[in-house]
Coordinates of C-alpha atoms in Angstrom, one line a residue:
Chain A
X1 CA 0.0 -0.2 0.2
X2 CA 2.8 2.5 0.9
X3 CA 4.8 1.5 -1.8
X4 CA 1.5 2.3 -4.1
X5 CA 1.0 5.7 -2.5
X6 CA 4.9 6.3 -2.9
X7 CA 4.5 5.5 -6.7
X8 CA 0.8 8.0 -7.5
X9 CA 3.3 10.6 -5.5
X10 CA 5.9 10.6 -7.4
X11 CA 4.3 10.3 -10.1
X12 CA 2.1 13.5 -9.3
X13 CA 5.2 15.2 -8.4
X14 CA 7.1 14.7 -12.1
X15 CA 3.8 15.3 -13.8
X16 CA 3.2 18.8 -12.1
X17 CA 6.9 19.2 -12.3
X18 CA 6.9 18.8 -16.0
X19 CA 3.9 21.3 -16.1
X20 CA 5.6 23.8 -14.6
X21 CA 8.8 23.1 -16.9
X22 CA 6.4 23.9 -20.0
X23 CA 4.9 26.6 -18.6
X24 CA 8.2 28.2 -18.0
X25 CA 9.0 27.2 -21.5
X26 CA 5.9 29.0 -22.7
X27 CA 6.1 32.1 -21.0
X28 CA 9.8 32.7 -22.7
X29 CA 7.8 32.4 -25.9
X30 CA 5.8 34.5 -24.7
X31 CA 2.7 32.2 -26.1
X32 CA 0.5 32.8 -23.0
X33 CA 0.7 36.0 -23.0
X34 CA -2.8 38.2 -23.8
X35 CA -2.2 39.3 -27.2
X36 CA -1.8 36.3 -29.6
X37 CA -3.1 35.4 -33.0
X38 CA -3.9 31.6 -34.4
X39 CA -2.9 30.7 -37.8
X40 CA -4.2 27.6 -38.6
X41 CA -2.3 26.2 -41.9
X42 CA -1.9 23.3 -44.4
X43 CA 2.0 22.0 -42.7
X44 CA 5.2 24.4 -43.3
X45 CA 2.6 26.8 -45.4
X46 CA 4.4 29.7 -44.6
X47 CA 8.5 30.6 -44.1
X48 CA 8.4 30.7 -39.7
X49 CA 11.0 33.7 -40.3
X50 CA 8.2 36.1 -41.0
X51 CA 6.3 35.1 -38.5
X52 CA 8.7 36.0 -35.8
X53 CA 8.9 38.8 -38.3
X54 CA 5.5 39.5 -37.8
X55 CA 5.4 38.5 -33.9
X56 CA 8.4 41.5 -33.9
X57 CA 6.6 44.7 -35.7
X58 CA 3.2 44.6 -34.2
X59 CA 4.1 43.1 -30.3
X60 CA 1.2 39.6 -31.0
X61 CA 2.3 36.5 -30.6
X62 CA 1.7 33.9 -33.6
X63 CA 0.3 30.5 -32.9
X64 CA 0.6 28.5 -35.8
X65 CA -1.6 25.8 -36.3
X66 CA -1.2 22.7 -39.0
X67 CA -4.2 20.4 -40.6
X68 CA -3.8 18.0 -43.7
X69 CA -6.8 18.4 -45.0
X70 CA -9.2 20.7 -45.9
X71 CA -12.1 18.8 -44.3
X72 CA -10.0 18.0 -41.4
X73 CA -9.7 21.7 -40.9
X74 CA -13.6 22.4 -42.0
X75 CA -14.6 19.8 -39.0
X76 CA -12.2 21.5 -36.2
X77 CA -14.2 25.3 -37.2
X78 CA -17.2 24.1 -37.6
X79 CA -17.2 22.3 -34.0
X80 CA -16.1 25.6 -32.4
X81 CA -14.1 24.7 -29.7
X82 CA -11.0 26.2 -30.9
X83 CA -11.0 29.9 -31.8
X84 CA -8.9 30.0 -34.7
X85 CA -8.0 33.8 -36.1
X86 CA -6.5 32.8 -39.5
X87 CA -7.6 29.9 -41.9
X88 CA -6.1 29.4 -44.8
X89 CA -8.6 27.1 -46.9
X90 CA -8.9 26.1 -50.4
X91 CA -11.8 27.5 -53.2
X92 CA -14.5 25.3 -53.1
X93 CA -13.8 24.9 -49.0
X94 CA -14.4 28.7 -48.9
X95 CA -17.2 28.5 -51.1
X96 CA -18.9 25.9 -48.3
X97 CA -17.3 27.9 -45.3
X98 CA -19.3 30.4 -46.8
X99 CA -22.2 28.8 -47.7
X100 CA -22.6 27.7 -43.8
X101 CA -22.2 31.2 -42.3
X102 CA -18.3 30.4 -41.1
X103 CA -16.5 33.4 -42.1
X104 CA -16.4 37.0 -41.1
X105 CA -16.7 39.0 -43.8
X106 CA -13.4 41.1 -44.1
X107 CA -12.6 45.2 -43.7
X108 CA -11.1 46.6 -47.2
X109 CA -10.5 49.6 -45.1
X110 CA -7.6 47.6 -43.1
X111 CA -6.1 45.8 -46.0
X112 CA -4.7 48.7 -48.5
X113 CA -2.3 45.9 -49.4
X114 CA -4.6 44.2 -51.1
X115 CA -4.3 46.9 -54.1
X116 CA -1.3 43.8 -54.6
X117 CA -3.0 41.0 -55.7
X118 CA -3.3 40.9 -59.6
X119 CA -6.9 41.4 -60.8
X120 CA -7.5 38.3 -62.5
X121 CA -7.1 36.0 -58.9
X122 CA -9.9 38.6 -57.5
X123 CA -13.2 38.6 -57.7
X124 CA -13.3 34.6 -58.3
X125 CA -16.8 32.5 -58.2
X126 CA -16.1 30.6 -54.8
X127 CA -16.3 34.7 -53.2
X128 CA -17.5 36.7 -55.4
X129 CA -16.1 40.2 -54.3
X130 CA -13.6 38.9 -52.4
X131 CA -15.7 39.8 -49.5
X132 CA -14.3 36.9 -46.9
X133 CA -10.8 35.9 -48.2
X134 CA -7.9 37.4 -50.2
X135 CA -5.5 35.4 -51.8
X136 CA -2.5 33.1 -50.8
X137 CA -1.4 31.1 -53.2
X138 CA -2.4 29.5 -56.5
X139 CA -1.5 27.0 -58.4
X140 CA -2.6 24.3 -60.9
X141 CA -3.0 20.7 -61.8
X142 CA -0.4 19.0 -64.0
X143 CA 1.7 16.5 -64.9
X144 CA 5.4 15.2 -63.3
X145 CA 7.4 12.9 -65.4
X146 CA 10.9 11.8 -65.4
X147 CA 12.2 12.1 -68.6
X148 CA 14.5 9.3 -68.5
X149 CA 12.1 6.9 -68.0
X150 CA 9.1 7.8 -69.9
X151 CA 11.0 7.9 -73.6
X152 CA 10.3 10.6 -74.7
X153 CA 6.9 10.9 -74.8
X154 CA 5.6 14.5 -75.0
X155 CA 3.4 14.9 -72.3
X156 CA 1.6 18.9 -73.5
X157 CA -2.2 16.8 -73.5
X158 CA -3.9 14.6 -71.2
X159 CA -3.9 11.7 -73.9
X160 CA -0.2 11.0 -73.4
X161 CA -1.2 8.9 -70.1
X162 CA -2.9 6.3 -72.1
X163 CA 0.2 5.4 -73.7
X164 CA 0.4 1.9 -73.6
X165 CA 4.5 2.5 -72.7
X166 CA 3.3 3.9 -69.3
X167 CA 2.3 0.8 -68.0
X168 CA 2.2 0.3 -64.2
X169 CA 4.1 3.5 -64.2
X170 CA 1.3 7.0 -62.9
X171 CA 0.6 7.6 -59.7
X172 CA -2.5 8.9 -59.4
X173 CA -3.3 11.7 -56.6
X174 CA -6.4 10.6 -54.6
X175 CA -8.8 13.2 -54.7
X176 CA -12.1 13.1 -57.2
X177 CA -12.4 16.4 -58.6
X178 CA -8.8 16.2 -59.8
X179 CA -8.9 12.7 -61.3
X180 CA -12.8 13.2 -62.7
X181 CA -11.3 16.7 -63.7
X182 CA -8.3 14.5 -65.8
X183 CA -10.2 12.2 -67.1
X184 CA -13.1 15.0 -68.2
X185 CA -10.8 17.4 -69.5
X186 CA -9.0 15.1 -71.7
X187 CA -12.3 14.4 -73.2
X188 CA -12.2 18.7 -73.4
X189 CA -15.3 18.7 -71.0
X190 CA -15.1 21.1 -68.6
X191 CA -13.8 20.3 -65.4
X192 CA -17.3 21.2 -63.8
X193 CA -18.9 19.4 -66.1
X194 CA -22.5 18.2 -64.6
X195 CA -23.9 15.7 -67.2
X196 CA -24.4 12.0 -67.1
X197 CA -23.3 11.5 -70.3
X198 CA -20.3 13.0 -69.8
X199 CA -19.2 12.0 -66.6
X200 CA -20.2 8.4 -67.6
X201 CA -18.0 8.8 -70.4
X202 CA -15.4 9.6 -68.7
X203 CA -15.5 6.9 -66.1
X204 CA -15.3 4.3 -69.0
X205 CA -12.0 6.7 -70.3
X206 CA -10.6 6.1 -66.6
X207 CA -11.1 2.5 -66.7
X208 CA -8.7 2.5 -69.5
X209 CA -6.4 4.0 -67.8
X210 CA -6.1 1.5 -65.1
X211 CA -3.1 -0.9 -66.8
X212 CA -1.3 2.5 -66.0
X213 CA -1.9 3.1 -62.7
X214 CA 0.4 1.9 -60.1
X215 CA -0.6 3.4 -57.4
X216 CA -3.3 6.4 -56.2
X217 CA -2.0 7.9 -53.3
X218 CA -1.9 10.7 -50.8
X219 CA 0.6 13.0 -49.9
X220 CA 3.4 10.2 -50.0
X221 CA 3.4 11.2 -53.9
X222 CA 6.3 13.6 -53.1
X223 CA 9.0 11.3 -52.1
X224 CA 7.3 8.4 -54.4
X225 CA 8.4 10.8 -57.5
X226 CA 11.3 11.8 -56.1
X227 CA 13.0 8.1 -55.0
X228 CA 12.1 7.5 -58.6
X229 CA 9.3 4.5 -58.0
X230 CA 7.5 5.4 -60.9
X231 CA 7.3 7.6 -64.2
X232 CA 4.6 9.5 -63.8
X233 CA 2.4 11.6 -61.4
X234 CA -0.6 13.6 -61.5
X235 CA -0.1 16.2 -58.7
X236 CA -0.4 19.7 -57.6
X237 CA 2.0 22.3 -59.4
X238 CA 3.2 23.4 -55.5
X239 CA 4.0 19.5 -55.0
X240 CA 5.8 19.7 -58.1
X241 CA 7.9 22.5 -57.4
X242 CA 8.4 21.1 -54.5
X243 CA 9.5 16.5 -55.9
X244 CA 11.4 18.9 -58.7
X245 CA 13.7 20.5 -55.8
X246 CA 14.7 16.8 -54.2
X247 CA 15.2 14.9 -57.7
X248 CA 15.6 17.8 -60.3
X249 CA 15.6 14.9 -63.4
X250 CA 11.6 15.9 -63.4
X251 CA 9.7 18.1 -65.8
X252 CA 6.2 19.6 -65.1
X253 CA 3.7 20.1 -67.5
X254 CA 0.1 21.8 -67.3
X255 CA -1.5 20.3 -70.6
X256 CA -3.2 21.7 -73.2
X257 CA -6.8 20.9 -73.0
X258 CA -6.8 23.0 -70.1
X259 CA -6.6 21.6 -66.0
X260 CA -7.8 23.2 -62.5
X261 CA -6.7 26.6 -61.2
X262 CA -6.8 26.6 -57.1
X263 CA -6.1 28.8 -54.1
X264 CA -5.8 29.1 -50.7
X265 CA -6.8 32.1 -49.4
X266 CA -6.9 33.1 -46.5
X267 CA -9.8 33.7 -44.0
X268 CA -11.4 34.7 -40.7
X269 CA -13.0 32.4 -39.1
X270 CA -16.5 33.7 -37.4
X271 CA -15.4 32.3 -34.4
X272 CA -12.0 34.3 -34.1
X273 CA -10.9 36.1 -31.1
X274 CA -8.6 38.6 -32.3
X275 CA -10.2 40.4 -35.8
X276 CA -8.2 43.1 -35.6
X277 CA -4.7 40.8 -35.1
X278 CA -6.2 38.5 -38.0
X279 CA -6.2 41.6 -40.5
X280 CA -3.2 43.0 -39.7
X281 CA -1.4 39.8 -41.1
X282 CA -3.7 39.4 -43.6
X283 CA -2.4 42.8 -44.5
X284 CA 1.4 41.9 -43.3
X285 CA 0.8 38.6 -45.6
X286 CA 0.0 41.0 -49.0
X287 CA 3.0 43.0 -48.2
X288 CA 5.1 42.3 -51.3
X289 CA 9.1 41.9 -50.1
X290 CA 7.0 39.4 -47.4
X291 CA 4.9 37.3 -50.3
X292 CA 8.4 37.6 -52.3
X293 CA 10.1 35.4 -49.4
X294 CA 7.1 33.4 -48.7
X295 CA 6.4 32.5 -52.2
X296 CA 10.2 31.5 -52.4
X297 CA 9.8 29.5 -48.6
X298 CA 7.4 28.0 -50.2
X299 CA 7.8 27.3 -53.7
X300 CA 3.9 27.2 -54.4
X301 CA 3.0 30.6 -56.8
X302 CA 2.0 34.0 -56.0
X303 CA -0.5 35.7 -56.5
X304 CA 1.0 39.6 -56.2
X305 CA 2.5 41.2 -59.0
X306 CA 5.1 43.2 -57.4
X307 CA 6.4 40.3 -55.2
X308 CA 6.8 39.0 -58.4
X309 CA 8.9 41.5 -59.8
X310 CA 11.4 40.7 -56.6
X311 CA 11.1 37.3 -57.0
X312 CA 14.7 36.0 -58.8
X313 CA 14.2 35.7 -62.5
X314 CA 14.1 31.5 -62.9
X315 CA 11.4 31.1 -60.2
X316 CA 9.3 34.0 -61.8
X317 CA 10.2 33.2 -65.9
X318 CA 9.5 29.5 -65.1
X319 CA 6.2 28.8 -67.6
X320 CA 5.4 26.0 -65.7
X321 CA 4.8 27.7 -62.6
X322 CA 3.2 31.1 -64.2
X323 CA 1.8 30.2 -66.9
X324 CA 1.3 33.1 -70.0
X325 CA -2.4 34.2 -70.0
X326 CA -3.0 32.0 -73.0
X327 CA -3.0 28.8 -70.4
X328 CA -4.1 30.4 -67.4
X329 CA -7.4 31.2 -69.4
X330 CA -7.8 28.1 -70.3
X331 CA -7.6 26.9 -67.0
X332 CA -10.8 26.6 -64.4
X333 CA -11.8 26.8 -61.4
X334 CA -14.0 24.5 -59.4
X335 CA -16.8 25.4 -58.7
X336 CA -19.2 24.0 -55.2
X337 CA -21.5 21.7 -57.8
X338 CA -23.2 21.0 -54.5
X339 CA -23.8 18.1 -52.1
X340 CA -25.2 15.7 -54.1
X341 CA -22.6 15.8 -57.4
X342 CA -20.3 15.9 -55.2
X343 CA -20.9 12.9 -53.9
X344 CA -21.9 11.8 -57.4
X345 CA -18.1 12.5 -58.2
X346 CA -17.1 10.6 -55.2
X347 CA -19.1 7.7 -56.4
X348 CA -18.1 7.6 -59.8
X349 CA -14.2 7.5 -58.7
X350 CA -14.6 5.0 -56.2
X351 CA -15.8 2.7 -58.6
X352 CA -12.8 3.4 -60.4
X353 CA -10.6 2.7 -57.5
X354 CA -12.8 -1.0 -57.5
X355 CA -12.7 -1.6 -60.9
X356 CA -8.6 -1.1 -60.8
X357 CA -6.8 -4.2 -61.2
Chain B
X1 CA 20.8 -39.6 -28.2
X2 CA 19.3 -39.5 -31.1
X3 CA 15.9 -37.7 -29.7
X4 CA 17.9 -35.0 -28.3
X5 CA 19.5 -34.0 -30.6
X6 CA 16.2 -34.1 -32.7
X7 CA 15.1 -31.4 -29.4
X8 CA 18.2 -29.6 -30.2
X9 CA 17.8 -29.2 -34.0
X10 CA 14.3 -28.1 -33.2
X11 CA 15.0 -25.0 -30.9
X12 CA 17.6 -24.1 -33.4
X13 CA 14.4 -23.8 -35.9
X14 CA 12.4 -21.6 -32.6
X15 CA 15.5 -19.6 -32.1
X16 CA 16.2 -19.2 -36.4
X17 CA 12.3 -18.0 -36.5
X18 CA 12.3 -15.9 -33.2
X19 CA 15.0 -14.4 -34.5
X20 CA 13.8 -13.3 -37.8
X21 CA 10.9 -11.9 -35.9
X22 CA 12.8 -9.5 -33.8
X23 CA 15.1 -8.5 -37.3
X24 CA 11.6 -7.6 -39.0
X25 CA 9.7 -5.5 -36.1
X26 CA 13.1 -4.3 -34.9
X27 CA 14.9 -3.1 -39.0
X28 CA 12.6 -0.1 -39.3
X29 CA 13.5 1.2 -36.1
X30 CA 17.0 1.3 -37.1
X31 CA 16.7 2.0 -40.3
X32 CA 15.2 5.1 -38.9
X33 CA 17.9 6.0 -36.5
X34 CA 20.6 5.2 -38.5
X35 CA 18.9 7.8 -41.0
X36 CA 19.2 10.4 -37.9
X37 CA 22.3 10.4 -38.2
X38 CA 22.5 10.9 -42.1
X39 CA 24.6 14.5 -42.9
X40 CA 22.9 14.1 -46.7
X41 CA 19.1 15.1 -45.1
X42 CA 17.2 12.2 -46.8
X43 CA 16.5 8.8 -46.4
X44 CA 18.2 6.8 -49.2
X45 CA 21.7 7.7 -49.2
X46 CA 23.7 7.9 -46.0
X47 CA 26.5 10.9 -47.1
X48 CA 28.3 11.2 -43.1
X49 CA 27.5 11.7 -39.6
X50 CA 25.8 14.3 -38.1
X51 CA 24.5 15.4 -34.7
X52 CA 22.6 18.4 -36.6
X53 CA 19.1 16.4 -36.2
X54 CA 19.4 15.8 -32.7
X55 CA 20.8 19.7 -32.3
X56 CA 17.5 21.1 -34.1
X57 CA 15.4 19.3 -31.9
X58 CA 16.7 20.4 -28.4
X59 CA 16.3 23.7 -29.8
X60 CA 12.8 23.8 -31.2
X61 CA 11.3 25.5 -28.3
X62 CA 7.6 24.2 -29.3
X63 CA 8.6 20.9 -30.1
X64 CA 10.7 20.6 -26.8
X65 CA 6.8 21.8 -25.2
X66 CA 4.6 19.2 -27.1
X67 CA 7.3 16.6 -26.2
X68 CA 6.7 17.1 -22.7
X69 CA 3.1 18.3 -23.0
X70 CA 2.7 14.0 -24.3
X71 CA 4.6 12.8 -21.2
X72 CA 2.5 14.8 -18.4
X73 CA -1.0 13.7 -20.6
X74 CA 0.5 9.8 -20.3
X75 CA 1.7 10.2 -16.6
X76 CA -1.4 11.7 -15.5
X77 CA -4.2 10.0 -17.7
X78 CA -2.7 7.0 -16.6
X79 CA -2.4 7.3 -12.9
X80 CA -5.9 8.7 -12.4
X81 CA -7.1 6.0 -14.8
X82 CA -5.3 3.5 -12.8
X83 CA -6.7 4.6 -9.9
X84 CA -10.0 5.1 -11.4
X85 CA -9.4 1.1 -12.6
X86 CA -8.7 0.4 -9.0
X87 CA -12.5 1.6 -8.1
X88 CA -14.1 -0.4 -10.5
X89 CA -12.2 -3.4 -11.0
X90 CA -13.2 -4.3 -6.8
X91 CA -16.4 -2.8 -8.1
X92 CA -16.8 -5.7 -10.6
X93 CA -15.7 -8.7 -8.6
X94 CA -18.0 -7.7 -6.1
X95 CA -21.0 -8.9 -8.2
X96 CA -22.7 -11.4 -7.8
X97 CA -24.8 -12.5 -10.4
X98 CA -22.6 -14.0 -13.3
X99 CA -24.7 -12.1 -15.7
X100 CA -24.4 -9.0 -14.5
X101 CA -20.5 -9.5 -13.9
X102 CA -20.2 -11.2 -17.6
X103 CA -22.3 -8.4 -18.9
X104 CA -20.3 -5.6 -17.4
X105 CA -17.3 -7.4 -18.4
X106 CA -18.2 -7.4 -22.0
X107 CA -18.8 -3.3 -21.6
X108 CA -15.6 -2.8 -20.5
X109 CA -14.0 -4.6 -23.6
X110 CA -16.2 -3.3 -26.6
X111 CA -14.6 0.1 -25.2
X112 CA -11.0 -1.5 -25.6
X113 CA -12.0 -2.9 -28.9
X114 CA -14.0 -0.3 -30.3
X115 CA -12.2 2.1 -33.6
X116 CA -10.4 5.0 -31.7
X117 CA -11.4 7.3 -34.5
X118 CA -15.4 6.8 -33.3
X119 CA -14.5 7.1 -29.2
X120 CA -12.6 10.4 -30.6
X121 CA -15.1 11.8 -32.4
X122 CA -17.8 11.4 -29.4
X123 CA -15.5 12.9 -28.0
X124 CA -15.2 16.1 -29.8
X125 CA -19.0 16.3 -30.2
X126 CA -19.6 15.6 -26.1
X127 CA -16.8 18.7 -25.4
X128 CA -18.4 21.2 -27.9
X129 CA -22.1 20.5 -26.9
X130 CA -20.6 20.4 -22.7
X131 CA -18.9 23.5 -24.4
X132 CA -15.4 22.5 -22.0
X133 CA -12.2 23.7 -24.3
X134 CA -10.1 21.9 -26.3
X135 CA -6.7 21.5 -25.4
X136 CA -5.0 20.6 -21.9
X137 CA -8.4 19.6 -20.1
X138 CA -9.7 17.7 -23.4
X139 CA -7.4 16.0 -24.0
X140 CA -6.6 14.7 -20.1
X141 CA -10.4 13.7 -20.1
X142 CA -10.6 11.7 -23.5
X143 CA -6.8 9.8 -22.3
X144 CA -7.8 9.2 -19.4
X145 CA -11.0 7.7 -20.9
X146 CA -10.0 5.2 -22.8
X147 CA -7.5 4.2 -20.6
X148 CA -9.6 2.8 -17.2
X149 CA -11.4 -0.2 -19.3
X150 CA -7.4 -1.4 -20.4
X151 CA -6.1 -0.9 -16.7
X152 CA -9.5 -2.9 -15.6
X153 CA -9.3 -5.7 -17.0
X154 CA -5.3 -5.8 -16.4
X155 CA -6.4 -5.7 -13.0
X156 CA -9.7 -8.2 -13.0
X157 CA -7.0 -11.4 -13.5
X158 CA -4.9 -10.4 -10.0
X159 CA -8.3 -10.1 -8.4
X160 CA -9.9 -12.6 -9.1
X161 CA -6.7 -15.2 -8.6
X162 CA -6.3 -14.1 -5.2
X163 CA -8.2 -16.7 -2.8
X164 CA -11.4 -15.3 -1.5
X165 CA -10.1 -16.8 2.4
X166 CA -7.4 -14.2 2.5
X167 CA -10.4 -11.7 3.3
X168 CA -12.2 -14.0 5.4
X169 CA -8.9 -14.5 7.4
X170 CA -8.2 -11.1 7.9
X171 CA -12.1 -9.9 8.8
X172 CA -11.7 -12.9 11.3
X173 CA -8.6 -11.4 12.4
X174 CA -10.6 -8.4 13.3
X175 CA -9.5 -6.5 10.5
X176 CA -11.5 -3.2 9.4
X177 CA -13.1 -3.2 5.6
X178 CA -10.4 -0.5 4.9
X179 CA -7.6 -3.1 6.7
X180 CA -8.7 -6.4 4.3
X181 CA -8.7 -3.2 1.3
X182 CA -5.4 -1.5 2.2
X183 CA -3.2 -4.2 3.9
X184 CA -4.8 -7.6 1.9
X185 CA -6.5 -6.6 -1.5
X186 CA -4.2 -3.5 -2.8
X187 CA -0.8 -5.6 -1.8
X188 CA -2.0 -8.5 -3.9
X189 CA -3.2 -6.8 -6.7
X190 CA -0.2 -4.6 -6.6
X191 CA 1.2 -6.6 -9.8
X192 CA -1.9 -6.3 -12.1
X193 CA -1.8 -2.0 -11.0
X194 CA 1.3 -1.7 -12.4
X195 CA 1.1 -3.4 -15.4
X196 CA -2.2 -1.2 -15.8
X197 CA -0.6 1.6 -15.3
X198 CA 2.1 1.0 -17.8
X199 CA 0.0 -0.3 -20.3
X200 CA -2.3 3.0 -19.9
X201 CA 0.7 5.2 -20.3
X202 CA 2.1 3.3 -23.5
X203 CA -1.2 3.7 -24.5
X204 CA -1.8 7.4 -24.2
X205 CA 1.9 7.9 -26.0
X206 CA 1.2 7.0 -28.5
X207 CA -2.2 7.5 -29.3
X208 CA -3.4 9.4 -32.8
X209 CA -6.5 9.3 -33.5
X210 CA -8.8 9.7 -30.5
X211 CA -5.8 12.9 -30.0
X212 CA -5.7 14.0 -33.0
X213 CA -9.8 14.6 -33.0
X214 CA -9.7 16.5 -29.0
X215 CA -6.8 18.7 -29.9
X216 CA -7.2 22.5 -30.2
X217 CA -6.1 26.4 -29.1
X218 CA -2.8 25.4 -29.5
X219 CA -2.4 22.6 -27.8
X220 CA -1.2 19.6 -29.6
X221 CA 1.0 16.6 -28.2
X222 CA 3.8 14.7 -30.2
X223 CA 1.7 12.0 -32.1
X224 CA -0.8 14.5 -33.7
X225 CA 2.2 16.9 -34.4
X226 CA 4.4 14.3 -36.4
X227 CA 1.8 13.3 -38.3
X228 CA 0.9 16.8 -39.7
X229 CA 5.0 17.1 -39.9
X230 CA 5.2 14.0 -42.0
X231 CA 2.5 15.0 -44.3
X232 CA 6.3 17.2 -45.9
X233 CA 8.3 14.3 -46.4
X234 CA 9.5 13.2 -42.8
X235 CA 12.4 15.4 -41.7
X236 CA 16.0 13.6 -39.8
X237 CA 14.8 16.1 -37.2
X238 CA 11.7 13.7 -36.4
X239 CA 14.3 10.4 -36.6
X240 CA 16.1 12.4 -34.5
X241 CA 13.3 12.7 -32.1
X242 CA 11.8 9.4 -32.2
X243 CA 15.3 7.7 -31.4
X244 CA 15.1 9.7 -28.3
X245 CA 12.3 8.1 -27.3
X246 CA 12.7 5.1 -28.8
X247 CA 15.4 4.9 -25.8
X248 CA 13.7 7.0 -23.0
X249 CA 10.9 3.6 -23.5
X250 CA 13.8 1.1 -23.7
X251 CA 15.2 3.0 -20.3
X252 CA 11.5 2.5 -18.7
X253 CA 10.8 -1.0 -19.5
X254 CA 14.6 -2.0 -18.1
X255 CA 13.8 0.0 -15.1
X256 CA 10.6 -1.6 -14.5
X257 CA 12.0 -4.7 -15.7
X258 CA 14.6 -3.9 -12.7
X259 CA 11.8 -3.5 -10.4
X260 CA 10.2 -6.2 -10.8
X261 CA 12.9 -8.9 -10.7
X262 CA 14.1 -7.4 -6.9
X263 CA 10.2 -7.3 -5.4
X264 CA 10.0 -10.7 -6.3
X265 CA 12.7 -11.9 -4.6
X266 CA 11.5 -12.4 -1.6
X267 CA 10.0 -16.0 -0.2
X268 CA 6.2 -15.2 -1.4
X269 CA 6.2 -14.8 -4.8
X270 CA 2.9 -13.4 -6.4
X271 CA 1.5 -14.8 -9.3
X272 CA 3.3 -12.7 -12.2
X273 CA 2.1 -14.5 -15.3
X274 CA -1.3 -12.6 -15.7
X275 CA 0.6 -9.4 -16.4
X276 CA 1.2 -10.9 -19.9
X277 CA -2.2 -11.5 -20.8
X278 CA -2.7 -10.3 -24.1
X279 CA -4.7 -6.7 -24.9
X280 CA -6.5 -6.6 -28.5
X281 CA -4.7 -3.6 -30.2

C-alpha cells in the first residue's frame, strides 16, 4: 500500500514538475501572453521567419497550427471548440464555409495591400467581390514526369497518359475532383461538368487508364516520385516544385486541354478572437517583400504582382509555375457543385478505384 | 541420443524463427535511427555522420513543449485512469450475479476494441456540447477515458486469482473493511495495478486517432505533431526525436523489469504471468 501511494505521489510530482517546466518554456516564448493570434494553415505553408518578423513588428504572438486536409480543417472550425483567427483553406472549402456562415466579412479598409493582388485572381466564383477571402497562393494540376524513364513521350496533352508504354508507371493523386477533372479535360469537357453522359464517358476513359496506374496515393506521392518509384504523377504544381527540388531530373507540364486552377485563400472564421490582429496579419502577408519571401520558401505561385517582380527571374519566369495568360485562361476553378453532385463524383471515382486491377 | 539431437534441432529452428521475427520488427526502427545521423538530409543516401538533427530537436522550443505535454498527459492520465480502474475492478469483482458480471466485463471490452476514430469523434462532439474548451483538459479527459478499460482488464485477473479465504481470514482476525482493502487486497493486486498503469502509459503516449480530434488552441501532442509534419515528407529531425523516445521507452522497460526482479525476490512470489495477458490493440 505504502509503495503504491508513494509511486503515485512520485508520478504526480514528476507530472506537475514537467507542467511547470512547460509553462516556463511557454512564457519564455510569449505563448501565454494575452495578445495572441492563432493561425490554422497547411503544414509547412509559411516561412517561419516571417512569423517571427510579424511578432517583432506588432508584438502579437503567433500560434501556428496545422491541418492536412480541407475536410479536417472544416470539421475543427465547424465544431467551434477552438479559436482560430486566420485560416487558409482552398477555394471550394471557402465556398462551403461561406454557405455555412462560418466566415467573418473582411474589412477592406484595413487591407490596403490588397491592391497588390493581380486582378485576375480577385472576384472569383467561390467568393465574389472577395468579401471573405484574400488570395494566398495559387497553382495548377499537371503532369510531373521523369524524362529518363518515359522515353521521349510528349506530355503536353492529357491523352499521353493513356500511352501503352506507361504501363504500371503512373501515380494518381487521391482526389475525386482531380482525377475526374483530368478525365473530363482529356475529353475536352469542363472540370465542372455535371452532365451524366459526360461523366459516364469520363469513367469509361478512366477505366482504360487502369493498367497504367501504379497507385492512387496521398501526400507520400512526393517522396515516391522523388525516389523514382514511377515515371509519371498527376500532382498539384506546388508539390511538383517541391519534388523537383528533391530530384531535378523531373519536369512538370500543364496539359493543353486545360486543367484545374486552385487557390488557397486567407479567411477569418466567425469564431476568431483577435479580428484586429487577423486583419493586420493578412495585410502583412500581402506586402510585396513578405509575399516574395514566402513564395520563395514555400515554392507555390504568388498572386502578388509587385512580389513577382522581386522574385528572382528563374522563379518568376518559370512558365511551368507562372504560365502565360493563354494557358491560365484555359484553366478552370472548381465550382462548388453542391453536396449531391460531389457525392456523385466521389462515387464515380470510387468505381474507378474498385475497377483498378 | 538421437532424440536429444532432434530436440536441439527443433530449438534451433525456433530460435532462427524468433530472431527473424525480431529482425522484421526492429529493422524499421534501426533503419530510422541510422538515418537520423545522416548529414545528407534524406533517407535514401547516407552521406556522413552528423548530430545536427539532434541539435535541431533540442533547439525547437515548440517541439520540446509538445514532448513535455505528451509526457504530462501520459503520466497524469494513466495515474488517474489506474485509480479509477482499481475501484472499477473491485466493483466488478464484487458483483455476485454471473450474468451481470459478464455484461459489465463485455461492456468494458467493447470499449477496448472499438475504433479510436469513433471514440475521438464522439469526444469531440461531447466536449463541444458540454462547452469544454479543446486543449489540455479535453485531451486529459479523453486519455483517462480510453485508458480505464485497459487498466481494468489488467487488474481483474489478479483479483480473481486472489483466494477469497484470505479476506475472510483477515476479517476473522479482526481487520476492518479498510484494513482488508489496504493491507490485503491492494498489495496482492499490486502487480496488476502497475501493469495497468504501464499499459495505459504506452496507450496514451502513442494515441493519435483520439487525440487528433480533441487537441486545439495551440495544444498538441507528439503523435499529432509528427503526423502533420510527416505530410511534408519526414524530416530527419523527426527521426532524431523518434530515436530519443525509443531509447527513453527502452530505459522505462529496463527500469520496470529491474523493479519487478527486485520485488519478487522475497519468499512469497505473487502470481506474475497474468500481467502478460494479451490486450487487443
